[in-house]
Amino acid sequence: MSARDRQTSRDHDPALRRRVPGTGEVRGEDSFDVEAVAAWLRSITPDDPSVLAGVELGDDDNPVLPEVRQYTGGASNLTYLLRYPGVDLVLRRPPIGTKARGAHDMRREHQVQSGLRPVYPLVPRMVGYCDDMAVIGSEFYVMERMAGTILRKDLPRELRMDRVTTRRLSEAAVDALVDLHSVDIAAAGLEELDRGEGYVRRQVEGWSARYRRARTADVPDFAPVMKWLEANQPEDSGHCLIHNDFRFDNLVLDPDDVTTVVGVLDWEMATVGDPLMDLGGALAYWVQDDDGPVFKAFRRQPTNAAGMLTRQQVVDRYARLAGITITEEQWRFYEVFGLFRLAVIAQQINHRYFHRQTTNPAFRAFRPAVGLLEQRCLRIIRTGHGDLTPGRIGVRDVLPELLAVPRVAIPLVAGGVHDVRTRVGGILGAITGHDGRENR
């Protein structure tokens, strides 16, 4: 079949004409050599040949090039949709710019999923990993696209979910996490991820160090939170395979029954560690309807919808299914750590945006989010809950919030000044022929 015939076939393929939700045009700064990736795919033996079974990739003289779109929801690794006639693939690569040490390891992410797939079928099938920097300038891997529903900020209207269905959906998400934590690590061949006891200590030290390295002038220092975490860390509660970024926009739901989870995505930070640390990280994203308008504005998933489990109900269900007991005082540490870890992730992204290593406008909101997360951590430490609106009117209730305002406001002002200077520098650079970007 000629290239023209293939293009005609593509134009008339109903599956290819349908847009995949959550994807858009590839941003210029994130583009890559599509022909080079297509040539690489033709040259490899797929990890799981069934993914490309019956798919026409062409040859070097007459190649088939995929339609490429970029997933818009991610804030860490860059994710792309490769649309071939007969199959949709997903390509993952690291972000552009300075990266946190040890982060964005494509080889490791690919290895984890390859090992997990036989024992945890919610993992996508792998096509292959590439460490040849000459192909697109970075390592990357390709896998199948798991078809289904992925929830974002709000429940789609077309789902028309009642409270009972919504509750079952949230219960299914908890159940999928419990199932993951029961995986046989040896059967998955992932024993090398286990560094032994001291996981909680390593996480507190590691994420604190990451925040200090990534901090910019437009965010608070988190010093009191890091000090509290260091002083109150418990012994490891257990050892199992953990996802470390378990949330709804990393879950694929059965399109015919959204209460069934058929896939779990984004295994970048998966490792062997404490299951309650994983649960705490997952609930850092779990914004409830009574969290107030500010936090609901920052949410990434529809956990505020009527019928969704509350955070406490998630903890209770998890504990019951896992056969363990979690007291409120014990949970305080895991909740604070999960929010702190989320703030570090947000700040690592804000660091790239602050230094103009990315221009993605979606990253503008990460600056205030970091400050608000610090205040939520401090309030949980002080009162046991994260509601930033005092429940009573009194000096001991209101004064801490008033005294905390400068910790958020002063960095935000500094960030605004930085933005103005950067914008003016860019204008002047355009006039003088220099783009004003620092050499990094």
CSV table of N, CA and C in Angstrom, one decimal, residues 351-406:
chain,number,residue,atom,x,y,z
A,351,HIS,N,9.4,25.3,39.9
A,351,HIS,CA,10.8,25.7,39.7
A,351,HIS,C,11.1,25.8,38.2
A,352,ARG,N,10.6,24.8,37.5
A,352,ARG,CA,10.8,24.9,36.0
A,352,ARG,C,10.1,26.1,35.4
A,353,TYR,N,8.9,26.3,35.8
A,353,TYR,CA,8.1,27.5,35.3
A,353,TYR,C,8.8,28.8,35.7
A,354,PHE,N,9.2,28.9,37.0
A,354,PHE,CA,9.9,30.1,37.5
A,354,PHE,C,11.1,30.5,36.7
A,355,HIS,N,11.9,29.4,36.3
A,355,HIS,CA,13.1,29.7,35.6
A,355,HIS,C,12.9,29.6,34.0
A,356,ARG,N,11.7,29.6,33.6
A,356,ARG,CA,11.3,29.6,32.2
A,356,ARG,C,11.8,28.4,31.4
A,357,GLN,N,11.9,27.3,32.1
A,357,GLN,CA,12.3,26.1,31.4
A,357,GLN,C,11.1,25.4,30.7
A,358,THR,N,9.9,25.9,31.1
A,358,THR,CA,8.6,25.5,30.4
A,358,THR,C,7.7,26.8,30.4
A,359,THR,N,6.9,26.9,29.4
A,359,THR,CA,6.0,28.0,29.3
A,359,THR,C,4.5,27.5,29.4
A,360,ASN,N,4.3,26.3,29.8
A,360,ASN,CA,3.0,25.7,29.9
A,360,ASN,C,2.1,26.6,30.8
A,361,PRO,N,1.1,27.3,30.3
A,361,PRO,CA,0.3,28.2,31.2
A,361,PRO,C,-0.4,27.5,32.3
A,362,ALA,N,-0.6,26.2,32.2
A,362,ALA,CA,-1.3,25.4,33.3
A,362,ALA,C,-0.5,25.4,34.6
A,363,PHE,N,0.8,25.7,34.4
A,363,PHE,CA,1.7,25.6,35.6
A,363,PHE,C,1.7,26.9,36.5
A,364,ARG,N,1.0,27.9,36.0
A,364,ARG,CA,0.9,29.2,36.8
A,364,ARG,C,0.3,29.0,38.2
A,365,ALA,N,-0.6,28.0,38.3
A,365,ALA,CA,-1.4,27.8,39.5
A,365,ALA,C,-0.6,27.1,40.6
A,366,PHE,N,0.6,26.5,40.2
A,366,PHE,CA,1.3,25.8,41.2
A,366,PHE,C,2.0,26.6,42.3
A,367,ARG,N,2.3,27.9,42.0
A,367,ARG,CA,2.9,28.8,43.0
A,367,ARG,C,2.0,29.0,44.2
A,368,PRO,N,0.7,29.5,44.0
A,368,PRO,CA,-0.1,29.6,45.2
A,368,PRO,C,-0.5,28.3,45.8
A,369,ALA,N,-0.6,27.2,45.0
A,369,ALA,CA,-0.9,25.9,45.6
A,369,ALA,C,0.1,25.5,46.6
A,370,VAL,N,1.4,25.7,46.4
A,370,VAL,CA,2.4,25.3,47.3
A,370,VAL,C,2.2,26.0,48.6
A,371,GLY,N,2.0,27.3,48.6
A,371,GLY,CA,1.7,28.1,49.9
A,371,GLY,C,0.5,27.6,50.6
A,372,LEU,N,-0.6,27.3,49.9
A,372,LEU,CA,-1.8,26.8,50.6
A,372,LEU,C,-1.6,25.4,51.2
A,373,LEU,N,-0.8,24.6,50.5
A,373,LEU,CA,-0.5,23.3,51.0
A,373,LEU,C,0.3,23.4,52.3
A,374,GLU,N,1.2,24.3,52.4
A,374,GLU,CA,1.9,24.5,53.7
A,374,GLU,C,1.0,24.8,54.8
A,375,GLN,N,0.0,25.8,54.5
A,375,GLN,CA,-0.9,26.2,55.6
A,375,GLN,C,-1.8,25.0,56.0
A,376,ARG,N,-2.2,24.2,55.0
A,376,ARG,CA,-3.0,23.0,55.4
A,376,ARG,C,-2.3,22.1,56.3
A,377,CYS,N,-1.0,21.8,55.9
A,377,CYS,CA,-0.2,21.0,56.8
A,377,CYS,C,-0.1,21.5,58.2
A,378,LEU,N,0.2,22.8,58.3
A,378,LEU,CA,0.4,23.4,59.6
A,378,LEU,C,-0.9,23.3,60.4
A,379,ARG,N,-2.1,23.5,59.8
A,379,ARG,CA,-3.3,23.4,60.5
A,379,ARG,C,-3.6,22.0,61.0
A,380,ILE,N,-3.3,21.0,60.2
A,380,ILE,CA,-3.5,19.6,60.6
A,380,ILE,C,-2.6,19.3,61.8
A,381,ILE,N,-1.3,19.8,61.7
A,381,ILE,CA,-0.4,19.6,62.8
A,381,ILE,C,-1.0,20.2,64.1
A,382,ARG,N,-1.6,21.4,64.0
A,382,ARG,CA,-2.1,22.1,65.1
A,382,ARG,C,-3.4,21.6,65.7
A,383,THR,N,-4.3,21.3,64.7
A,383,THR,CA,-5.7,21.0,65.2
A,383,THR,C,-6.1,19.5,64.8
A,384,GLY,N,-5.4,18.9,64.0
A,384,GLY,CA,-5.9,17.5,63.6
A,384,GLY,C,-6.7,17.5,62.3
A,385,HIS,N,-7.1,18.6,61.8
A,385,HIS,CA,-7.8,18.6,60.5
A,385,HIS,C,-7.4,19.8,59.7
A,386,GLY,N,-7.7,19.7,58.4
A,386,GLY,CA,-7.1,20.6,57.4
A,386,GLY,C,-7.9,21.8,57.0
A,387,ASP,N,-9.1,22.0,57.6
A,387,ASP,CA,-10.0,23.1,57.2
A,387,ASP,C,-9.3,24.4,57.6
A,388,LEU,N,-9.0,25.2,56.6
A,388,LEU,CA,-8.3,26.5,56.8
A,388,LEU,C,-9.3,27.6,57.3
A,389,THR,N,-10.6,27.3,57.4
A,389,THR,CA,-11.5,28.2,58.0
A,389,THR,C,-11.8,27.8,59.4
A,390,PRO,N,-11.4,28.7,60.4
A,390,PRO,CA,-11.6,28.3,61.8
A,390,PRO,C,-13.1,28.0,62.1
A,391,GLY,N,-13.3,27.0,62.9
A,391,GLY,CA,-14.6,26.6,63.3
A,391,GLY,C,-15.2,27.4,64.4
A,392,ARG,N,-14.4,28.1,65.1
A,392,ARG,CA,-14.8,29.0,66.2
A,392,ARG,C,-14.2,30.4,66.0
A,393,ILE,N,-14.7,31.4,66.6
A,393,ILE,CA,-14.2,32.8,66.5
A,393,ILE,C,-13.5,33.1,67.9
A,394,GLY,N,-12.2,33.0,67.9
A,394,GLY,CA,-11.5,33.3,69.1
A,394,GLY,C,-10.0,33.5,68.8
A,395,VAL,N,-9.3,34.1,69.7
A,395,VAL,CA,-7.9,34.4,69.5
A,395,VAL,C,-7.1,33.2,69.1
A,396,ARG,N,-7.3,32.0,69.8
A,396,ARG,CA,-6.6,30.8,69.5
A,396,ARG,C,-7.0,30.2,68.2
A,397,ASP,N,-8.2,30.5,67.7
A,397,ASP,CA,-8.6,29.9,66.5
A,397,ASP,C,-8.3,30.8,65.3
A,398,VAL,N,-8.4,32.1,65.4
A,398,VAL,CA,-8.2,32.9,64.2
A,398,VAL,C,-6.7,33.4,64.1
A,399,LEU,N,-6.1,33.7,65.3
A,399,LEU,CA,-4.8,34.3,65.3
A,399,LEU,C,-3.7,33.5,64.5
A,400,PRO,N,-3.6,32.2,64.6
A,400,PRO,CA,-2.7,31.4,63.8
A,400,PRO,C,-2.8,31.6,62.3
A,401,GLU,N,-4.1,31.7,61.9
A,401,GLU,CA,-4.3,31.9,60.4
A,401,GLU,C,-3.8,33.3,60.0
A,402,LEU,N,-4.1,34.3,60.9
A,402,LEU,CA,-3.7,35.7,60.5
A,402,LEU,C,-2.2,35.8,60.5
A,403,LEU,N,-1.5,35.1,61.5
A,403,LEU,CA,-0.1,35.2,61.5
A,403,LEU,C,0.6,34.5,60.4
A,404,ALA,N,-0.2,33.5,59.8
A,404,ALA,CA,0.4,32.7,58.7
A,404,ALA,C,0.3,33.4,57.4
A,405,VAL,N,-0.5,34.5,57.3
A,405,VAL,CA,-0.8,35.1,56.0
A,405,VAL,C,0.6,35.6,55.3
A,406,PRO,N,1.5,36.2,56.1
A,406,PRO,CA,2.7,36.6,55.5
A,406,PRO,C,3.5,35.5,54.9
